[in-house]
XYZ file of C-alpha atoms in Angstrom:
90
model
C -19.684 9.022 11.567
C -20.600 12.612 11.120
C -17.291 14.249 12.010
C -13.565 13.758 12.294
C -11.751 14.277 15.537
C -8.167 14.000 16.681
C -7.063 11.159 18.918
C -3.549 10.184 19.932
C -2.325 7.188 17.958
C -1.620 4.081 19.985
C 0.525 2.235 17.448
C 1.314 4.636 14.535
C 0.917 1.758 12.035
C 1.472 2.444 8.311
C -1.013 1.727 5.512
C -1.531 -2.008 4.954
C -0.733 -2.982 8.539
C -3.193 -5.006 10.615
C -4.974 -2.850 13.202
C -7.440 -3.432 16.001
C -8.554 0.030 17.062
C -9.450 3.269 15.260
C -6.367 5.009 16.680
C -3.831 2.278 15.801
C -3.006 3.717 12.379
C -0.588 6.524 11.589
C -2.080 9.939 10.822
C -3.809 10.093 7.451
C -4.997 6.475 7.692
C -8.146 4.738 8.899
C -8.544 1.252 10.372
C -11.041 -0.481 8.037
C -12.373 -4.003 7.395
C -9.780 -6.522 6.144
C -11.736 -7.473 3.016
C -11.451 -3.880 1.785
C -7.626 -3.776 1.947
C -5.640 -5.908 -0.531
C -3.294 -8.300 1.276
C -4.608 -7.483 4.756
C -3.398 -10.099 7.270
C -5.766 -9.261 10.107
C -9.411 -8.576 10.895
C -8.832 -4.933 9.883
C -5.991 -2.942 8.296
C -4.852 0.657 7.960
C -5.843 2.410 4.728
C -4.939 5.947 3.648
C -7.472 8.716 3.326
C -7.725 10.233 -0.158
C -9.619 12.839 -2.178
C -12.448 11.384 -4.299
C -12.253 14.397 -6.652
C -8.613 13.749 -7.628
C -7.037 11.013 -9.785
C -6.678 7.620 -8.107
C -3.404 7.655 -6.177
C -4.126 4.551 -4.086
C -1.047 2.325 -3.757
C -2.912 -0.859 -4.726
C -4.822 0.544 -7.704
C -3.516 -2.341 -9.800
C -5.394 -4.690 -7.435
C -8.721 -2.828 -7.731
C -8.254 -0.380 -4.886
C -9.517 3.154 -5.450
C -10.653 6.194 -3.515
C -14.053 5.256 -2.086
C -16.201 7.989 -0.498
C -15.978 7.931 3.303
C -19.542 9.218 3.693
C -22.744 7.995 2.070
C -24.072 10.273 -0.714
C -25.648 13.386 0.766
C -24.446 12.600 4.335
C -21.022 14.275 4.379
C -20.688 17.229 6.742
C -20.022 20.555 4.992
C -16.493 20.633 3.623
C -16.024 16.848 3.704
C -17.710 15.882 0.417
C -14.361 14.931 -1.132
C -13.085 12.716 1.723
C -12.451 9.120 0.784
C -10.369 6.124 1.800
C -8.327 3.836 -0.431
C -10.174 0.520 -0.478
C -11.703 -2.182 -2.611
C -15.401 -1.871 -3.451
C -17.594 -2.863 -0.529
């Protein structure tokens, strides 16, 4: 993805909840692959966005979760270089 856009949430699910669509999660979260979210009980789960330039504040840091870059190196749109999502290493 090369940009973020707003979409109404359909479920407003909190971090860690199973999700099926990109707009199922509460604001500030992304619906990502289950294997990247500790304890995920679905095919995908909500994970919070984070800042890769700040200390790791991910809730499951003790389980190996940390702020992973959302974009591939050199592919972030201007101003989004620090955007990440709390997840396990892919």
